[in-house]
Amino acid sequence: MYKKRRGLMRICALASAVLAVGTFSACGGGNADAAKEASTASSIAGMAEKVAPSITARIEFLLDDAQQHPGSVSEQQQDILRRALDHDGVIPRGDYDAAWSRYQDCMAAKGYAKPVTGVFTDGLRSNVMHPYMEGWTKAQQSKFFEDDNSCKQLEYLYVDEIYRANLGNPNQYTDMDTAVVDCLRRKNLVGKQYTLTQFKQEDEQYNDVAVKNFATDRYDDSGEAASKFSFDLKDPATVTCFIANGKDYYFREDTSPIWNPLNAPTP
């Protein structure tokens, strides 16, 4: 029963992605699209908005935000960010893992089972978790989400953001697809002329097949759906580019760990 529900979530995610691509493709005329593609080929940075000028600038902003909201971000998490400033914004995996462990401990202290999630290339943890809430009251759900957000903010959220940025979005692009294309190009997984428009077209084709063939082709990284991309979706470097920029749903399997926060019996 739970697998069926998770499958429906997967279809919704893919359908949303298709709708987003469709909206993007419908805007503007042919000449405008051609000009945009040429601009992207020469310089993604010339047309994309950024969260911050650099990772270190982003860290400084996050530390300032923590100071403006005392108690919302632990000293341990702030210390990790300060150390990163002394190392060009880089957070080592040991600090990343430690922040995750403290988030787990925070949830355990509030009476929940420790969070679990998928772990991918370079130790990246999925931001998509599967808490089992069958039979919960609305009050229980509301308190759970409040507690989870509080613990993430306290121990893990900022560290996770910067760790991901170093691996997949060092240029701090706000648009997820732009960041993925930049990452693919920097890692030489596609040619320098590979464009954002091309990626969106391939992504739309992937989603069309994945939705149509969900029963046999879901989470497929090597079959009909994956073949719509002009790069290897299974390459560990590709996985990093996608996961670091929030595109977890391409790689989750039915065997993704299920988090049972209240240790309730599952079907």
Short mmCIF file of C-alpha atoms in Angstrom, two decimals:
data_model
loop_
_atom_site.label_atom_id
_atom_site.label_comp_id
_atom_site.label_asym_id
_atom_site.label_seq_id
_atom_site.Cartn_x
_atom_site.Cartn_y
_atom_site.Cartn_z
CA MET A 1 0.00 0.00 0.00
CA TYR A 2 2.77 2.39 0.86
CA LYS A 3 4.65 1.66 -2.36
CA LYS A 4 1.54 2.51 -4.35
CA ARG A 5 1.21 5.84 -2.55
CA ARG A 6 4.88 6.65 -3.16
CA GLY A 7 4.39 5.76 -6.82
CA LEU A 8 1.58 8.27 -7.10
CA MET A 9 3.86 10.91 -5.56
CA ARG A 10 6.47 10.06 -8.20
CA ILE A 11 3.94 10.52 -11.04
CA CYS A 12 2.85 13.87 -9.60
CA ALA A 13 6.46 15.04 -9.41
CA LEU A 14 7.09 14.06 -13.01
CA ALA A 15 3.86 15.61 -14.21
CA SER A 16 4.75 18.87 -12.47
CA ALA A 17 8.14 18.87 -14.15
CA VAL A 18 6.51 18.35 -17.55
CA LEU A 19 4.09 21.22 -16.94
CA ALA A 20 6.94 23.49 -15.90
CA VAL A 21 8.88 22.68 -19.06
CA GLY A 22 5.80 23.20 -21.20
CA THR A 23 5.25 26.65 -19.74
CA PHE A 24 8.86 27.60 -20.37
CA SER A 25 8.81 26.37 -23.97
CA ALA A 26 5.63 28.23 -24.87
CA CYS A 27 7.04 31.67 -24.09
CA GLY A 28 8.50 33.89 -26.80
CA GLY A 29 9.03 33.45 -30.49
CA GLY A 30 11.54 31.44 -32.47
CA ASN A 31 14.05 34.28 -32.81
CA ALA A 32 13.98 34.98 -29.09
CA ASP A 33 14.54 31.30 -28.32
CA ALA A 34 17.44 31.12 -30.76
CA ALA A 35 19.05 34.18 -29.22
CA LYS A 36 18.58 32.79 -25.74
CA GLU A 37 20.14 29.47 -26.73
CA ALA A 38 23.15 31.21 -28.26
CA SER A 39 23.55 33.29 -25.14
CA THR A 40 23.39 30.17 -22.95
CA ALA A 41 25.98 28.41 -25.07
CA SER A 42 28.46 31.23 -24.61
CA SER A 43 27.74 32.11 -21.00
CA ILE A 44 25.11 30.73 -18.63
CA ALA A 45 26.13 33.35 -16.10
CA GLY A 46 25.13 36.15 -18.43
CA MET A 47 21.40 35.42 -18.06
CA ALA A 48 20.95 33.64 -14.75
CA GLU A 49 20.10 35.03 -11.36
CA LYS A 50 22.23 34.05 -8.39
CA VAL A 51 21.54 33.51 -4.71
CA ALA A 52 24.86 35.19 -3.88
CA PRO A 53 28.03 36.30 -5.72
CA SER A 54 29.93 33.32 -4.28
CA ILE A 55 29.66 30.49 -1.79
CA THR A 56 31.64 32.43 0.79
CA ALA A 57 29.30 35.40 0.39
CA ARG A 58 26.36 33.06 0.93
CA ILE A 59 27.97 31.66 4.09
CA GLU A 60 28.50 35.16 5.44
CA PHE A 61 24.82 35.92 4.81
CA LEU A 62 23.71 32.73 6.58
CA LEU A 63 25.91 33.47 9.58
CA ASP A 64 24.53 36.98 9.76
CA ASP A 65 21.00 35.58 9.59
CA ALA A 66 21.82 33.19 12.44
CA GLN A 67 23.03 36.10 14.53
CA GLN A 68 19.83 37.98 13.80
CA HIS A 69 17.78 35.04 15.10
CA PRO A 70 19.45 33.82 18.31
CA GLY A 71 18.77 30.20 19.16
CA SER A 72 17.57 29.22 15.69
CA VAL A 73 20.96 27.89 14.53
CA SER A 74 23.20 25.92 16.87
CA GLU A 75 26.75 27.03 17.65
CA GLN A 76 27.99 23.73 16.20
CA GLN A 77 26.38 24.48 12.85
CA GLN A 78 27.69 28.03 12.90
CA ASP A 79 31.19 26.76 13.73
CA ILE A 80 31.11 24.51 10.66
CA LEU A 81 30.19 27.52 8.51
CA ARG A 82 32.95 29.65 10.08
CA ARG A 83 35.53 26.95 9.41
CA ALA A 84 34.32 26.77 5.82
CA LEU A 85 35.04 30.48 5.40
CA ASP A 86 38.70 29.72 6.17
CA HIS A 87 38.73 27.06 3.43
CA ASP A 88 37.17 28.88 0.47
CA GLY A 89 33.67 27.87 1.51
CA VAL A 90 34.34 24.13 1.45
CA ILE A 91 32.65 21.91 4.05
CA PRO A 92 34.35 18.51 4.53
CA ARG A 93 32.19 15.41 4.54
CA GLY A 94 33.01 14.79 8.20
CA ASP A 95 31.36 18.07 9.18
CA TYR A 96 28.42 17.35 6.89
CA ASP A 97 27.89 13.94 8.48
CA ALA A 98 28.23 15.40 11.98
CA ALA A 99 25.54 18.00 11.25
CA TRP A 100 23.21 15.24 10.02
CA SER A 101 23.85 13.21 13.17
CA ARG A 102 23.00 16.19 15.38
CA TYR A 103 19.77 16.68 13.43
CA GLN A 104 18.94 13.02 14.05
CA ASP A 105 19.71 13.41 17.75
CA CYS A 106 17.52 16.52 17.92
CA MET A 107 14.54 14.60 16.54
CA ALA A 108 15.24 11.68 18.87
CA ALA A 109 15.24 14.09 21.82
CA LYS A 110 11.74 15.18 20.79
CA GLY A 111 10.53 11.60 20.95
CA TYR A 112 10.83 10.49 17.32
CA ALA A 113 12.80 7.69 15.70
CA LYS A 114 15.95 9.02 14.07
CA PRO A 115 15.41 10.28 10.50
CA VAL A 116 16.60 8.13 7.59
CA THR A 117 16.98 9.02 3.93
CA GLY A 118 18.75 7.90 0.78
CA VAL A 119 22.49 8.53 0.47
CA PHE A 120 24.00 9.11 -2.96
CA THR A 121 27.36 9.79 -4.58
CA ASP A 122 29.76 11.95 -2.54
CA GLY A 123 27.71 11.21 0.57
CA LEU A 124 24.87 13.51 -0.52
CA ARG A 125 21.70 12.85 1.42
CA SER A 126 18.36 13.12 -0.28
CA ASN A 127 16.20 16.03 0.81
CA VAL A 128 13.16 13.86 0.09
CA MET A 129 12.28 11.71 3.08
CA HIS A 130 9.43 9.27 3.49
CA PRO A 131 7.92 9.66 6.95
CA TYR A 132 5.25 7.04 7.59
CA MET A 133 2.21 8.86 9.01
CA GLU A 134 -0.63 6.38 8.57
CA GLY A 135 -3.23 6.96 11.26
CA TRP A 136 -1.74 10.22 12.54
CA THR A 137 -4.05 13.00 13.68
CA LYS A 138 -3.75 16.46 12.16
CA ALA A 139 -2.34 17.68 15.45
CA GLN A 140 0.37 15.00 15.36
CA GLN A 141 1.27 15.86 11.79
CA SER A 142 1.41 19.57 12.55
CA LYS A 143 3.66 19.05 15.57
CA PHE A 144 5.89 16.67 13.62
CA PHE A 145 6.48 19.14 10.79
CA GLU A 146 7.12 21.92 13.29
CA ASP A 147 9.64 19.79 15.19
CA ASP A 148 11.33 18.56 12.01
CA ASN A 149 11.73 22.07 10.59
CA SER A 150 13.07 23.31 13.92
CA CYS A 151 15.68 20.55 14.20
CA LYS A 152 16.80 20.95 10.59
CA GLN A 153 17.19 24.68 11.02
CA LEU A 154 19.04 24.21 14.29
CA GLU A 155 21.57 21.60 13.24
CA TYR A 156 21.65 20.82 9.54
CA LEU A 157 19.92 23.09 7.04
CA TYR A 158 22.67 25.62 6.29
CA VAL A 159 25.46 23.04 6.29
CA ASP A 160 23.48 20.91 3.86
CA GLU A 161 22.95 23.87 1.54
CA ILE A 162 26.63 24.78 1.40
CA TYR A 163 27.80 21.17 1.05
CA ARG A 164 25.47 20.75 -1.93
CA ALA A 165 26.54 24.04 -3.45
CA ASN A 166 30.21 23.06 -3.41
CA LEU A 167 29.45 19.81 -5.22
CA GLY A 168 26.84 20.97 -7.70
CA ASN A 169 26.22 24.71 -7.72
CA PRO A 170 29.36 26.70 -6.86
CA ASN A 171 28.13 29.61 -8.99
CA GLN A 172 25.04 29.91 -6.79
CA TYR A 173 22.37 29.91 -9.48
CA THR A 174 18.82 30.23 -8.21
CA ASP A 175 17.35 28.16 -11.05
CA MET A 176 17.78 24.42 -10.54
CA ASP A 177 18.02 23.53 -14.24
CA THR A 178 20.59 26.25 -14.89
CA ALA A 179 22.70 24.92 -12.02
CA VAL A 180 22.48 21.36 -13.38
CA VAL A 181 23.58 22.42 -16.88
CA ASP A 182 26.46 24.42 -15.43
CA CYS A 183 27.49 21.42 -13.35
CA LEU A 184 27.33 19.03 -16.31
CA ARG A 185 29.50 21.38 -18.35
CA ARG A 186 32.05 21.97 -15.61
CA LYS A 187 32.44 18.21 -15.11
CA ASN A 188 32.81 17.68 -18.89
CA LEU A 189 29.75 15.43 -18.97
CA VAL A 190 28.42 17.44 -21.92
CA GLY A 191 30.08 19.67 -24.47
CA LYS A 192 30.62 23.37 -23.87
CA GLN A 193 27.90 24.12 -26.43
CA TYR A 194 25.28 22.16 -24.48
CA THR A 195 22.49 24.59 -23.62
CA LEU A 196 19.78 25.09 -21.05
CA THR A 197 17.20 24.84 -23.84
CA GLN A 198 18.60 21.46 -24.90
CA PHE A 199 18.52 20.18 -21.34
CA LYS A 200 14.90 21.23 -20.90
CA GLN A 201 13.93 19.52 -24.13
CA GLU A 202 15.65 16.28 -23.12
CA ASP A 203 14.20 16.52 -19.63
CA GLU A 204 10.69 16.88 -21.06
CA GLN A 205 11.22 13.81 -23.24
CA TYR A 206 12.51 11.86 -20.24
CA ASN A 207 9.48 12.80 -18.16
CA ASP A 208 7.06 11.94 -20.97
CA VAL A 209 8.44 8.39 -21.15
CA ALA A 210 8.81 7.96 -17.39
CA VAL A 211 5.17 8.95 -16.78
CA LYS A 212 3.88 6.81 -19.67
CA ASN A 213 5.90 3.74 -18.66
CA PHE A 214 5.74 4.23 -14.91
CA ALA A 215 4.88 0.59 -14.19
CA THR A 216 7.97 -0.73 -16.00
CA ASP A 217 10.36 2.20 -16.44
CA ARG A 218 10.15 4.14 -13.15
CA TYR A 219 13.39 5.35 -11.61
CA ASP A 220 15.04 4.08 -14.77
CA ASP A 221 18.60 5.29 -15.23
CA SER A 222 19.50 3.12 -18.21
CA GLY A 223 16.41 2.32 -20.29
CA GLU A 224 14.02 4.15 -22.58
CA ALA A 225 13.51 7.20 -20.36
CA ALA A 226 17.20 7.73 -19.60
CA SER A 227 18.09 7.38 -23.29
CA LYS A 228 16.39 10.73 -23.94
CA PHE A 229 19.34 12.49 -22.31
CA SER A 230 22.47 13.01 -24.41
CA PHE A 231 24.65 12.24 -21.37
CA ASP A 232 24.98 9.21 -19.10
CA LEU A 233 22.41 9.50 -16.33
CA LYS A 234 24.15 6.71 -14.41
CA ASP A 235 27.55 8.41 -14.29
CA PRO A 236 28.35 9.17 -10.62
CA ALA A 237 29.28 12.72 -11.58
CA THR A 238 25.88 13.17 -13.24
CA VAL A 239 24.17 11.85 -10.13
CA THR A 240 26.02 14.46 -8.07
CA CYS A 241 24.94 17.27 -10.41
CA PHE A 242 21.30 16.20 -10.13
CA ILE A 243 21.11 15.37 -6.43
CA ALA A 244 23.06 18.44 -5.33
CA ASN A 245 20.49 20.57 -7.14
CA GLY A 246 17.37 18.92 -5.80
CA LYS A 247 16.55 16.50 -8.62
CA ASP A 248 16.34 13.49 -6.35
CA TYR A 249 13.30 11.93 -7.99
CA TYR A 250 15.35 10.68 -10.95
CA PHE A 251 17.22 8.22 -8.77
CA ARG A 252 14.95 7.17 -5.88
CA GLU A 253 14.00 3.51 -5.87
CA ASP A 254 11.09 1.67 -4.30
CA THR A 255 13.67 0.50 -1.77
CA SER A 256 14.28 4.04 -0.49
CA PRO A 257 14.33 3.95 3.31
CA ILE A 258 11.03 4.68 5.01
CA TRP A 259 11.25 6.79 8.15
CA ASN A 260 8.80 5.68 10.80
CA PRO A 261 8.98 8.62 13.25
CA LEU A 262 6.61 7.10 15.83
CA ASN A 263 7.75 3.49 15.32
CA ALA A 264 4.18 2.61 14.42
CA PRO A 265 3.36 -0.81 12.90
CA THR A 266 3.53 -0.67 9.08
CA PRO A 267 1.56 -2.81 6.63
#
